Amino acid sequence: WYELGQGGNERNSLHANIQATNKTARAIFMFEAPFAQIQGLQIAPGTRPGRIRIKSIRLQHEFLRLGLRVPLYTWSGADLAKNFQPGQHISDFSSNKDGLQLTSIGNAPSFQFDGDWSAVQSAIARTVVQLRLLLQLAFLVFVLVGGTLIIRLVVRLIRFYQHNAFSSEPRISHAWIWGVALIFFIKACVLAFWVTPWNEIPDEGSHLWYVQHLGSGHGLPLRVPGKRITAAANHPPAYYAPAAMIWKLATVVTDDKDILNRAPRMAAALAGALTLAVLYHLLRLASGCPLSSLAFAACVGFIPMFSHLSSGVNNDTTLTLFVSLAVYFWTRFLLRGKALRDAHYAAFWLSIACFTKLNALLVAAPMLAMLIYELESPWKQRIRQGGVVIAVGSVCPVLWMFWLRYHRALR
């Protein structure tokens, strides 16, 4: 039986059938506990008199039902008699290094957990945190190695394409892409103010709360014990700060609530338009084909989801802009003489991208590794240059994570 605060009852119980035999039987019994806050355990190990030995009682998690069982907490040896109290129909209840020994003298022997359940929950929480950190580290290594290999392949394809690009393609002025970006910005603003319904963008209400909190002069959102706060408060402020300035300017012009809610959408619209311009320059750098690069960048502006996100209050298009800037300088570093200045620019924009949304760390890790790998200098100088690149690329996310850690310590 598991206790959910409703008292012991058959509804909150799990059963396993044991085949009757006159011989000593050894078996492992597994019970799937419910997804609930369990407050206690009671175990009935049999239905007739006899001698019973229990080697251990273990709480474990079956990882994604793949058969990989992760132990979370185990009672074994002397811990069993220390943490469990015998109930009815039990005459002997003791434990040693071999486990718990008990004698059933009736048809319903039982014993229940009598230890500190909060200590068990705390131990499980620590184990879960450790396992989560281990999985995150493994995933980071996978992303770092796999991403570096994929990026290496992409660089080779770009270099191959550069050597085989069509030289007959006509050259065009850079002014064309700014015209395309302006048209996209106007379209996104029309969608933002007159087409896209409010709260149609995922988590738009949470993002707007963050923007208004900053724009009202309250600073970064603080977590107060006992007070609910939006999940967006965990995001860094690189997007919310300019959106808050737009919202503050709108409050000077009007007090219409609907307009004030939609005004910060202009930040995403501007980021989307600038992203098209950066993509054009990136593609022109990689391919050497200006007209094809302009056509491709314009086609991105026709993608419905990109236009939709650019017409709402969210940090995704801003993140796309900063990552695109990082990729541009990263590509220029690889293709044009590997100037250290370009490596620093790429690392800087990766840092700003992480200061917009920490998800960008998954992109930043392999890109920074590739920058350091491609440095063409003696190994001692490469270590120093690589340290500068890492410092520039990690300064913003590290500062933000320290701020979160310090803020949580204040709670």
mmCIF file of C-alpha atoms in Angstrom:
data_model
loop_
_atom_site.group_PDB
_atom_site.id
_atom_site.type_symbol
_atom_site.label_atom_id
_atom_site.label_comp_id
_atom_site.label_asym_id
_atom_site.label_seq_id
_atom_site.Cartn_x
_atom_site.Cartn_y
_atom_site.Cartn_z
ATOM 1 C CA TRP A 1 0.000 0.000 0.000
ATOM 2 C CA TYR A 2 1.173 3.524 -0.711
ATOM 3 C CA GLU A 3 -0.056 6.459 1.326
ATOM 4 C CA LEU A 4 -1.407 9.493 -0.566
ATOM 5 C CA GLY A 5 -2.883 11.258 2.448
ATOM 6 C CA GLN A 6 -6.155 9.332 2.180
ATOM 7 C CA GLY A 7 -5.354 6.502 4.567
ATOM 8 C CA GLY A 8 -4.700 2.870 3.609
ATOM 9 C CA ASN A 9 -7.209 1.392 1.157
ATOM 10 C CA GLU A 10 -7.298 -1.217 -1.581
ATOM 11 C CA ARG A 11 -7.499 1.424 -4.291
ATOM 12 C CA ASN A 12 -4.025 2.677 -3.373
ATOM 13 C CA SER A 13 -2.362 -0.726 -3.449
ATOM 14 C CA LEU A 14 -0.345 -2.918 -5.800
ATOM 15 C CA HIS A 15 -0.428 -6.727 -5.927
ATOM 16 C CA ALA A 16 1.754 -9.564 -7.180
ATOM 17 C CA ASN A 17 0.771 -13.235 -7.176
ATOM 18 C CA ILE A 18 3.126 -15.719 -5.527
ATOM 19 C CA GLN A 19 2.769 -19.334 -6.559
ATOM 20 C CA ALA A 20 2.195 -21.599 -3.567
ATOM 21 C CA THR A 21 4.997 -24.126 -2.943
ATOM 22 C CA ASN A 22 6.377 -26.205 -0.078
ATOM 23 C CA LYS A 23 9.937 -25.371 -1.123
ATOM 24 C CA THR A 24 11.908 -22.243 -0.490
ATOM 25 C CA ALA A 25 11.110 -19.743 -3.259
ATOM 26 C CA ARG A 26 13.254 -16.805 -4.346
ATOM 27 C CA ALA A 27 11.817 -14.072 -6.529
ATOM 28 C CA ILE A 28 12.014 -10.389 -7.429
ATOM 29 C CA PHE A 29 8.721 -8.541 -7.343
ATOM 30 C CA MET A 30 8.262 -5.205 -9.122
ATOM 31 C CA PHE A 31 5.389 -2.766 -8.625
ATOM 32 C CA GLU A 32 4.690 0.280 -10.794
ATOM 33 C CA ALA A 33 3.941 3.133 -8.422
ATOM 34 C CA PRO A 34 1.578 5.941 -9.483
ATOM 35 C CA PHE A 35 2.747 9.378 -10.579
ATOM 36 C CA ALA A 36 1.831 11.055 -7.293
ATOM 37 C CA GLN A 37 3.334 12.453 -4.076
ATOM 38 C CA ILE A 38 3.665 9.254 -2.042
ATOM 39 C CA GLN A 39 3.862 9.872 1.707
ATOM 40 C CA GLY A 40 4.428 6.356 3.047
ATOM 41 C CA LEU A 41 4.625 2.620 2.353
ATOM 42 C CA GLN A 42 3.110 -0.504 3.901
ATOM 43 C CA ILE A 43 4.066 -3.981 2.715
ATOM 44 C CA ALA A 44 2.186 -7.259 3.194
ATOM 45 C CA PRO A 45 4.657 -9.964 2.122
ATOM 46 C CA GLY A 46 2.417 -13.040 2.275
ATOM 47 C CA THR A 47 -0.929 -14.633 3.058
ATOM 48 C CA ARG A 48 0.021 -17.567 5.310
ATOM 49 C CA PRO A 49 2.399 -18.508 8.171
ATOM 50 C CA GLY A 50 6.022 -19.048 7.291
ATOM 51 C CA ARG A 51 9.548 -17.683 7.289
ATOM 52 C CA ILE A 52 10.219 -14.743 4.979
ATOM 53 C CA ARG A 53 13.519 -13.056 4.115
ATOM 54 C CA ILE A 54 13.619 -9.792 2.195
ATOM 55 C CA LYS A 55 17.013 -8.892 0.772
ATOM 56 C CA SER A 56 16.218 -5.279 -0.156
ATOM 57 C CA ILE A 57 13.471 -2.811 -0.980
ATOM 58 C CA ARG A 58 14.328 -0.432 -3.763
ATOM 59 C CA LEU A 59 12.733 2.623 -5.350
ATOM 60 C CA GLN A 60 13.801 2.930 -8.960
ATOM 61 C CA HIS A 61 12.919 4.644 -12.196
ATOM 62 C CA GLU A 62 12.456 2.780 -15.459
ATOM 63 C CA PHE A 63 14.004 5.119 -17.981
ATOM 64 C CA LEU A 64 11.532 5.752 -20.818
ATOM 65 C CA ARG A 65 10.241 2.173 -20.424
ATOM 66 C CA LEU A 66 13.341 0.903 -22.234
ATOM 67 C CA GLY A 67 14.217 -1.621 -19.546
ATOM 68 C CA LEU A 68 16.983 0.611 -18.170
ATOM 69 C CA ARG A 69 16.238 0.786 -14.454
ATOM 70 C CA VAL A 70 17.868 3.590 -12.488
ATOM 71 C CA PRO A 71 17.975 3.014 -8.695
ATOM 72 C CA LEU A 72 16.875 6.058 -6.702
ATOM 73 C CA TYR A 73 16.834 4.766 -3.105
ATOM 74 C CA THR A 74 17.489 1.377 -1.503
ATOM 75 C CA TRP A 75 16.871 -0.131 1.925
ATOM 76 C CA SER A 76 19.005 -3.192 2.604
ATOM 77 C CA GLY A 77 20.707 -5.003 5.476
ATOM 78 C CA ALA A 78 20.231 -3.394 8.866
ATOM 79 C CA ASP A 79 18.440 -0.403 7.296
ATOM 80 C CA LEU A 80 15.320 -2.517 6.794
ATOM 81 C CA ALA A 81 14.557 -3.190 10.493
ATOM 82 C CA LYS A 82 15.660 0.340 11.367
ATOM 83 C CA ASN A 83 13.261 2.052 8.935
ATOM 84 C CA PHE A 84 10.306 -0.347 8.945
ATOM 85 C CA GLN A 85 7.972 -1.226 11.831
ATOM 86 C CA PRO A 86 6.262 -4.660 12.086
ATOM 87 C CA GLY A 87 2.477 -4.788 12.143
ATOM 88 C CA GLN A 88 0.049 -7.590 12.770
ATOM 89 C CA HIS A 89 0.684 -11.346 12.364
ATOM 90 C CA ILE A 90 4.487 -11.021 12.714
ATOM 91 C CA SER A 91 6.342 -12.632 15.630
ATOM 92 C CA ASP A 92 9.963 -12.060 14.654
ATOM 93 C CA PHE A 93 11.278 -8.970 12.867
ATOM 94 C CA SER A 94 15.045 -8.453 12.605
ATOM 95 C CA SER A 95 17.678 -7.666 10.004
ATOM 96 C CA ASN A 96 21.331 -8.361 9.311
ATOM 97 C CA LYS A 97 23.685 -8.053 6.358
ATOM 98 C CA ASP A 98 21.607 -10.621 4.446
ATOM 99 C CA GLY A 99 18.423 -8.569 4.721
ATOM 100 C CA LEU A 100 15.213 -8.532 6.719
ATOM 101 C CA GLN A 101 14.097 -11.727 8.524
ATOM 102 C CA LEU A 102 10.493 -12.036 9.634
ATOM 103 C CA THR A 103 8.143 -14.801 10.761
ATOM 104 C CA SER A 104 4.504 -14.737 9.706
ATOM 105 C CA ILE A 105 2.052 -16.241 12.231
ATOM 106 C CA GLY A 106 -1.158 -15.446 10.367
ATOM 107 C CA ASN A 107 -2.698 -14.865 6.976
ATOM 108 C CA ALA A 108 -2.036 -11.117 6.757
ATOM 109 C CA PRO A 109 1.482 -10.220 7.952
ATOM 110 C CA SER A 110 2.473 -6.614 7.225
ATOM 111 C CA PHE A 111 5.034 -3.965 8.104
ATOM 112 C CA GLN A 112 5.206 -0.273 7.304
ATOM 113 C CA PHE A 113 7.805 2.428 6.782
ATOM 114 C CA ASP A 114 8.537 4.191 10.063
ATOM 115 C CA GLY A 115 11.589 6.263 9.121
ATOM 116 C CA ASP A 116 12.053 9.844 7.951
ATOM 117 C CA TRP A 117 10.177 10.012 4.665
ATOM 118 C CA SER A 118 11.358 13.594 3.994
ATOM 119 C CA ALA A 119 14.966 12.345 4.169
ATOM 120 C CA VAL A 120 14.116 9.689 1.583
ATOM 121 C CA GLN A 121 12.576 12.300 -0.694
ATOM 122 C CA SER A 122 15.614 14.574 -0.288
ATOM 123 C CA ALA A 123 17.971 11.697 -1.130
ATOM 124 C CA ILE A 124 15.892 10.855 -4.207
ATOM 125 C CA ALA A 125 15.940 14.506 -5.270
ATOM 126 C CA ARG A 126 19.746 14.599 -4.995
ATOM 127 C CA THR A 127 20.027 11.401 -7.021
ATOM 128 C CA VAL A 128 17.726 12.788 -9.704
ATOM 129 C CA VAL A 129 19.791 15.992 -9.907
ATOM 130 C CA GLN A 130 23.014 13.991 -10.236
ATOM 131 C CA LEU A 131 21.525 11.769 -12.940
ATOM 132 C CA ARG A 132 20.174 14.801 -14.771
ATOM 133 C CA LEU A 133 23.582 16.490 -14.706
ATOM 134 C CA LEU A 134 25.185 13.286 -15.970
ATOM 135 C CA LEU A 135 22.695 13.031 -18.844
ATOM 136 C CA GLN A 136 23.152 16.721 -19.684
ATOM 137 C CA LEU A 137 26.935 16.285 -19.707
ATOM 138 C CA ALA A 138 26.637 13.245 -21.979
ATOM 139 C CA PHE A 139 24.281 15.151 -24.274
ATOM 140 C CA LEU A 140 26.652 18.144 -24.340
ATOM 141 C CA VAL A 141 29.562 15.879 -25.327
ATOM 142 C CA PHE A 142 27.373 14.318 -28.026
ATOM 143 C CA VAL A 143 26.384 17.757 -29.361
ATOM 144 C CA LEU A 144 29.965 19.001 -29.210
ATOM 145 C CA VAL A 145 31.449 16.022 -31.067
ATOM 146 C CA GLY A 146 28.552 15.461 -33.467
ATOM 147 C CA GLY A 147 28.059 19.163 -34.142
ATOM 148 C CA THR A 148 31.760 19.682 -34.833
ATOM 149 C CA LEU A 149 31.801 16.807 -37.338
ATOM 150 C CA ILE A 150 28.675 18.095 -39.083
ATOM 151 C CA ILE A 151 30.043 21.644 -39.214
ATOM 152 C CA ARG A 152 33.308 20.338 -40.618
ATOM 153 C CA LEU A 153 31.369 18.608 -43.389
ATOM 154 C CA VAL A 154 29.365 21.773 -44.126
ATOM 155 C CA VAL A 155 32.562 23.827 -44.386
ATOM 156 C CA ARG A 156 33.997 21.361 -46.893
ATOM 157 C CA LEU A 157 30.808 21.511 -48.961
ATOM 158 C CA ILE A 158 30.904 25.326 -48.931
ATOM 159 C CA ARG A 159 34.520 25.370 -50.067
ATOM 160 C CA PHE A 160 33.732 22.859 -52.790
ATOM 161 C CA TYR A 161 30.792 24.977 -53.956
ATOM 162 C CA GLN A 162 32.918 28.118 -53.937
ATOM 163 C CA HIS A 163 35.410 26.548 -56.306
ATOM 164 C CA ASN A 164 32.615 25.380 -58.589
ATOM 165 C CA ALA A 165 30.227 28.369 -58.361
ATOM 166 C CA PHE A 166 28.795 29.940 -61.490
ATOM 167 C CA SER A 167 30.842 33.029 -62.272
ATOM 168 C CA SER A 168 28.368 34.273 -64.878
ATOM 169 C CA GLU A 169 25.685 35.255 -62.340
ATOM 170 C CA PRO A 170 25.022 39.030 -62.498
ATOM 171 C CA ARG A 171 26.115 41.220 -59.612
ATOM 172 C CA ILE A 172 23.513 43.319 -57.804
ATOM 173 C CA SER A 173 23.547 46.141 -55.281
ATOM 174 C CA HIS A 174 23.279 45.494 -51.542
ATOM 175 C CA ALA A 175 20.394 47.965 -51.495
ATOM 176 C CA TRP A 176 18.050 45.267 -52.816
ATOM 177 C CA ILE A 177 18.230 43.212 -49.637
ATOM 178 C CA TRP A 178 17.422 46.258 -47.511
ATOM 179 C CA GLY A 179 14.362 46.798 -49.665
ATOM 180 C CA VAL A 180 13.328 43.180 -49.074
ATOM 181 C CA ALA A 181 13.953 43.583 -45.323
ATOM 182 C CA LEU A 182 11.844 46.781 -45.234
ATOM 183 C CA ILE A 183 8.965 45.067 -47.036
ATOM 184 C CA PHE A 184 9.146 42.162 -44.583
ATOM 185 C CA PHE A 185 9.173 44.532 -41.595
ATOM 186 C CA ILE A 186 6.054 46.312 -42.883
ATOM 187 C CA LYS A 187 4.332 42.961 -43.489
ATOM 188 C CA ALA A 188 5.227 41.703 -39.978
ATOM 189 C CA CYS A 189 3.937 44.935 -38.406
ATOM 190 C CA VAL A 190 0.648 44.631 -40.306
ATOM 191 C CA LEU A 191 0.332 41.052 -39.082
ATOM 192 C CA ALA A 192 1.268 42.105 -35.542
ATOM 193 C CA PHE A 193 -1.280 44.915 -35.185
ATOM 194 C CA TRP A 194 -4.195 43.783 -37.356
ATOM 195 C CA VAL A 195 -3.988 40.064 -38.195
ATOM 196 C CA THR A 196 -2.301 37.841 -35.601
ATOM 197 C CA PRO A 197 -4.724 37.330 -32.663
ATOM 198 C CA TRP A 198 -3.460 38.173 -29.204
ATOM 199 C CA ASN A 199 -1.761 35.264 -27.412
ATOM 200 C CA GLU A 200 -1.655 33.283 -30.658
ATOM 201 C CA ILE A 201 2.141 33.104 -30.373
ATOM 202 C CA PRO A 202 3.313 30.444 -27.854
ATOM 203 C CA ASP A 203 3.767 31.882 -24.329
ATOM 204 C CA GLU A 204 3.096 35.415 -25.575
ATOM 205 C CA GLY A 205 1.440 36.401 -22.314
ATOM 206 C CA SER A 206 4.516 35.364 -20.311
ATOM 207 C CA HIS A 207 6.859 37.254 -22.639
ATOM 208 C CA LEU A 208 4.682 40.382 -22.459
ATOM 209 C CA TRP A 209 4.678 40.251 -18.657
ATOM 210 C CA TYR A 210 8.506 40.221 -18.694
ATOM 211 C CA VAL A 211 8.569 43.150 -21.151
ATOM 212 C CA GLN A 212 6.142 45.220 -19.060
ATOM 213 C CA HIS A 213 8.026 44.366 -15.861
ATOM 214 C CA LEU A 214 11.232 45.780 -17.352
ATOM 215 C CA GLY A 215 9.494 48.705 -19.028
ATOM 216 C CA SER A 216 7.821 49.716 -15.758
ATOM 217 C CA GLY A 217 11.237 50.132 -14.147
ATOM 218 C CA HIS A 218 11.061 47.070 -11.885
ATOM 219 C CA GLY A 219 14.265 45.550 -13.265
ATOM 220 C CA LEU A 220 14.793 41.847 -13.839
ATOM 221 C CA PRO A 221 12.019 39.618 -12.443
ATOM 222 C CA LEU A 222 12.765 38.309 -8.956
ATOM 223 C CA ARG A 223 11.397 35.110 -7.491
ATOM 224 C CA VAL A 224 9.563 35.695 -4.220
ATOM 225 C CA PRO A 225 8.730 32.716 -1.951
ATOM 226 C CA GLY A 226 5.049 31.845 -2.117
ATOM 227 C CA LYS A 227 4.442 34.012 -5.198
ATOM 228 C CA ARG A 228 3.924 32.523 -8.643
ATOM 229 C CA ILE A 229 6.055 33.912 -11.445
ATOM 230 C CA THR A 230 6.092 33.300 -15.183
ATOM 231 C CA ALA A 231 8.512 30.745 -16.610
ATOM 232 C CA ALA A 232 9.817 33.418 -18.998
ATOM 233 C CA ALA A 233 11.591 35.003 -16.016
ATOM 234 C CA ASN A 234 14.334 32.395 -16.441
ATOM 235 C CA HIS A 235 15.256 33.843 -19.857
ATOM 236 C CA PRO A 236 18.098 36.363 -20.205
ATOM 237 C CA PRO A 237 17.052 39.930 -21.055
ATOM 238 C CA ALA A 238 18.744 40.574 -24.441
ATOM 239 C CA TYR A 239 15.371 40.472 -26.236
ATOM 240 C CA TYR A 240 13.197 41.859 -23.456
ATOM 241 C CA ALA A 241 15.229 45.047 -22.929
ATOM 242 C CA PRO A 242 14.664 46.541 -26.441
ATOM 243 C CA ALA A 243 11.059 45.254 -26.456
ATOM 244 C CA ALA A 244 10.534 47.019 -23.116
ATOM 245 C CA MET A 245 11.829 50.293 -24.597
ATOM 246 C CA ILE A 246 9.315 50.003 -27.450
ATOM 247 C CA TRP A 247 6.531 49.315 -24.935
ATOM 248 C CA LYS A 248 7.602 52.308 -22.821
ATOM 249 C CA LEU A 249 7.563 54.604 -25.852
ATOM 250 C CA ALA A 250 4.099 53.302 -26.746
ATOM 251 C CA THR A 251 2.802 54.227 -23.278
ATOM 252 C CA VAL A 252 3.774 57.849 -24.003
ATOM 253 C CA VAL A 253 1.699 57.868 -27.192
ATOM 254 C CA THR A 254 -1.408 55.934 -26.110
ATOM 255 C CA ASP A 255 -3.087 54.202 -23.205
ATOM 256 C CA ASP A 256 -5.032 51.745 -25.402
ATOM 257 C CA LYS A 257 -4.419 48.333 -23.817
ATOM 258 C CA ASP A 258 -4.643 46.427 -27.094
ATOM 259 C CA ILE A 259 -2.059 48.642 -28.783
ATOM 260 C CA LEU A 260 0.229 48.494 -25.754
ATOM 261 C CA ASN A 261 0.043 44.690 -25.791
ATOM 262 C CA ARG A 262 0.895 44.573 -29.499
ATOM 263 C CA ALA A 263 3.559 47.314 -29.584
ATOM 264 C CA PRO A 264 6.413 45.038 -28.312
ATOM 265 C CA ARG A 265 5.738 42.804 -31.322
ATOM 266 C CA MET A 266 7.676 45.358 -33.375
ATOM 267 C CA ALA A 267 10.917 44.110 -31.765
ATOM 268 C CA ALA A 268 10.366 40.629 -33.212
ATOM 269 C CA ALA A 269 9.356 42.143 -36.568
ATOM 270 C CA LEU A 270 12.577 44.174 -36.697
ATOM 271 C CA ALA A 271 14.655 41.139 -35.716
ATOM 272 C CA GLY A 272 13.016 39.080 -38.453
ATOM 273 C CA ALA A 273 13.733 41.758 -41.074
ATOM 274 C CA LEU A 274 17.373 42.086 -40.016
ATOM 275 C CA THR A 275 17.709 38.298 -40.090
ATOM 276 C CA LEU A 276 16.864 38.328 -43.811
ATOM 277 C CA ALA A 277 19.638 40.877 -44.414
ATOM 278 C CA VAL A 278 22.161 38.820 -42.466
ATOM 279 C CA LEU A 279 21.141 35.644 -44.306
ATOM 280 C CA TYR A 280 21.688 37.403 -47.641
ATOM 281 C CA HIS A 281 25.229 38.448 -46.700
ATOM 282 C CA LEU A 282 25.947 35.005 -45.272
ATOM 283 C CA LEU A 283 24.791 33.217 -48.423
ATOM 284 C CA ARG A 284 26.642 35.672 -50.641
ATOM 285 C CA LEU A 285 29.795 35.092 -48.632
ATOM 286 C CA ALA A 286 29.459 31.299 -48.804
ATOM 287 C CA SER A 287 28.324 30.933 -52.421
ATOM 288 C CA GLY A 288 29.564 34.025 -54.233
ATOM 289 C CA CYS A 289 26.173 34.226 -55.990
ATOM 290 C CA PRO A 290 24.480 37.548 -55.120
ATOM 291 C CA LEU A 291 21.258 37.068 -57.080
ATOM 292 C CA SER A 292 20.659 33.534 -55.722
ATOM 293 C CA SER A 293 21.432 34.762 -52.206
ATOM 294 C CA LEU A 294 18.878 37.557 -52.546
ATOM 295 C CA ALA A 295 16.256 35.139 -53.862
ATOM 296 C CA PHE A 296 16.877 32.673 -51.037
ATOM 297 C CA ALA A 297 16.736 35.358 -48.343
ATOM 298 C CA ALA A 298 13.493 36.670 -49.804
ATOM 299 C CA CYS A 299 12.050 33.139 -49.813
ATOM 300 C CA VAL A 300 12.764 32.850 -46.094
ATOM 301 C CA GLY A 301 10.520 35.881 -45.635
ATOM 302 C CA PHE A 302 7.683 33.906 -47.214
ATOM 303 C CA ILE A 303 7.921 31.021 -44.721
ATOM 304 C CA PRO A 304 4.606 31.208 -42.791
ATOM 305 C CA MET A 305 6.041 30.240 -39.404
ATOM 306 C CA PHE A 306 8.867 32.781 -39.652
ATOM 307 C CA SER A 307 6.392 35.546 -40.501
ATOM 308 C CA HIS A 308 4.071 34.340 -37.734
ATOM 309 C CA LEU A 309 6.784 34.429 -35.067
ATOM 310 C CA SER A 310 7.938 37.831 -36.323
ATOM 311 C CA SER A 311 4.468 39.192 -35.592
ATOM 312 C CA GLY A 312 4.363 38.239 -31.908
ATOM 313 C CA VAL A 313 5.986 38.946 -28.556
ATOM 314 C CA ASN A 314 8.693 36.266 -28.347
ATOM 315 C CA ASN A 315 12.470 35.950 -28.302
ATOM 316 C CA ASP A 316 12.823 33.354 -31.071
ATOM 317 C CA THR A 317 13.360 35.703 -34.023
ATOM 318 C CA THR A 318 15.858 37.749 -31.990
ATOM 319 C CA LEU A 319 17.722 34.552 -31.180
ATOM 320 C CA THR A 320 17.701 33.672 -34.900
ATOM 321 C CA LEU A 321 19.177 37.099 -35.722
ATOM 322 C CA PHE A 322 22.072 36.799 -33.273
ATOM 323 C CA VAL A 323 22.856 33.208 -34.272
ATOM 324 C CA SER A 324 22.821 34.266 -37.942
ATOM 325 C CA LEU A 325 25.317 37.049 -37.160
ATOM 326 C CA ALA A 326 27.516 34.538 -35.342
ATOM 327 C CA VAL A 327 27.357 32.115 -38.284
ATOM 328 C CA TYR A 328 28.223 34.939 -40.702
ATOM 329 C CA PHE A 329 31.446 35.886 -38.904
ATOM 330 C CA TRP A 330 32.186 32.221 -38.220
ATOM 331 C CA THR A 331 31.923 31.484 -41.959
ATOM 332 C CA ARG A 332 34.016 34.538 -42.833
ATOM 333 C CA PHE A 333 36.689 33.338 -40.413
ATOM 334 C CA LEU A 334 36.809 29.925 -42.087
ATOM 335 C CA LEU A 335 36.714 31.144 -45.679
ATOM 336 C CA ARG A 336 38.685 34.388 -45.655
ATOM 337 C CA GLY A 337 42.109 34.020 -44.145
ATOM 338 C CA LYS A 338 41.024 32.936 -40.655
ATOM 339 C CA ALA A 339 41.439 36.403 -39.192
ATOM 340 C CA LEU A 340 41.341 36.331 -35.403
ATOM 341 C CA ARG A 341 39.079 39.385 -35.446
ATOM 342 C CA ASP A 342 36.334 37.383 -37.172
ATOM 343 C CA ALA A 343 36.671 34.633 -34.559
ATOM 344 C CA HIS A 344 36.160 37.227 -31.827
ATOM 345 C CA TYR A 345 33.101 38.652 -33.597
ATOM 346 C CA ALA A 346 31.613 35.177 -33.989
ATOM 347 C CA ALA A 347 32.227 34.395 -30.316
ATOM 348 C CA PHE A 348 30.717 37.749 -29.304
ATOM 349 C CA TRP A 349 27.460 37.157 -31.198
ATOM 350 C CA LEU A 350 27.251 33.603 -29.853
ATOM 351 C CA SER A 351 27.539 35.082 -26.372
ATOM 352 C CA ILE A 352 24.753 37.574 -27.143
ATOM 353 C CA ALA A 353 22.623 34.740 -28.568
ATOM 354 C CA CYS A 354 23.027 32.825 -25.296
ATOM 355 C CA PHE A 355 22.092 36.038 -23.479
ATOM 356 C CA THR A 356 18.830 35.920 -25.437
ATOM 357 C CA LYS A 357 18.013 32.276 -24.828
ATOM 358 C CA LEU A 358 20.264 29.709 -23.170
ATOM 359 C CA ASN A 359 19.223 27.103 -25.764
ATOM 360 C CA ALA A 360 21.849 28.725 -28.004
ATOM 361 C CA LEU A 361 24.521 26.948 -25.936
ATOM 362 C CA LEU A 362 23.811 23.846 -28.027
ATOM 363 C CA VAL A 363 24.975 25.788 -31.092
ATOM 364 C CA ALA A 364 27.701 27.787 -29.373
ATOM 365 C CA ALA A 365 29.635 24.780 -28.042
ATOM 366 C CA PRO A 366 30.499 23.111 -31.396
ATOM 367 C CA MET A 367 30.997 26.455 -33.155
ATOM 368 C CA LEU A 368 33.504 27.670 -30.557
ATOM 369 C CA ALA A 369 35.266 24.305 -30.704
ATOM 370 C CA MET A 370 35.531 24.616 -34.484
ATOM 371 C CA LEU A 371 36.927 28.147 -34.213
ATOM 372 C CA ILE A 372 39.677 26.985 -31.866
ATOM 373 C CA TYR A 373 40.400 23.914 -33.996
ATOM 374 C CA GLU A 374 40.824 26.040 -37.145
ATOM 375 C CA LEU A 375 43.219 28.584 -35.602
ATOM 376 C CA GLU A 376 46.476 28.616 -37.577
ATOM 377 C CA SER A 377 49.120 29.478 -35.020
ATOM 378 C CA PRO A 378 51.723 27.686 -32.834
ATOM 379 C CA TRP A 379 50.127 25.610 -30.096
ATOM 380 C CA LYS A 380 51.153 27.939 -27.257
ATOM 381 C CA GLN A 381 49.714 30.923 -29.068
ATOM 382 C CA ARG A 382 46.659 28.873 -30.032
ATOM 383 C CA ILE A 383 45.955 28.098 -26.358
ATOM 384 C CA ARG A 384 46.057 31.804 -25.546
ATOM 385 C CA GLN A 385 43.925 32.763 -28.544
ATOM 386 C CA GLY A 386 41.486 29.918 -27.853
ATOM 387 C CA GLY A 387 41.150 31.075 -24.248
ATOM 388 C CA VAL A 388 40.184 34.555 -25.443
ATOM 389 C CA VAL A 389 37.633 33.097 -27.878
ATOM 390 C CA ILE A 390 36.082 30.951 -25.139
ATOM 391 C CA ALA A 391 36.050 33.887 -22.709
ATOM 392 C CA VAL A 392 34.298 36.147 -25.215
ATOM 393 C CA GLY A 393 31.814 33.424 -26.180
ATOM 394 C CA SER A 394 30.914 32.447 -22.630
ATOM 395 C CA VAL A 395 30.932 35.739 -20.731
ATOM 396 C CA CYS A 396 27.215 36.536 -21.132
ATOM 397 C CA PRO A 397 25.764 33.060 -20.418
ATOM 398 C CA VAL A 398 28.142 32.572 -17.474
ATOM 399 C CA LEU A 399 27.166 35.935 -15.976
ATOM 400 C CA TRP A 400 23.482 35.094 -16.415
ATOM 401 C CA MET A 401 23.830 31.672 -14.804
ATOM 402 C CA PHE A 402 25.729 33.208 -11.897
ATOM 403 C CA TRP A 403 22.957 35.771 -11.534
ATOM 404 C CA LEU A 404 20.336 33.010 -11.428
ATOM 405 C CA ARG A 405 22.408 31.084 -8.903
ATOM 406 C CA TYR A 406 22.925 34.141 -6.710
ATOM 407 C CA HIS A 407 19.279 35.098 -6.978
ATOM 408 C CA ARG A 408 18.135 31.607 -5.990
ATOM 409 C CA ALA A 409 20.523 31.675 -3.032
ATOM 410 C CA LEU A 410 18.730 34.804 -1.802
ATOM 411 C CA ARG A 411 15.351 33.055 -1.680
#
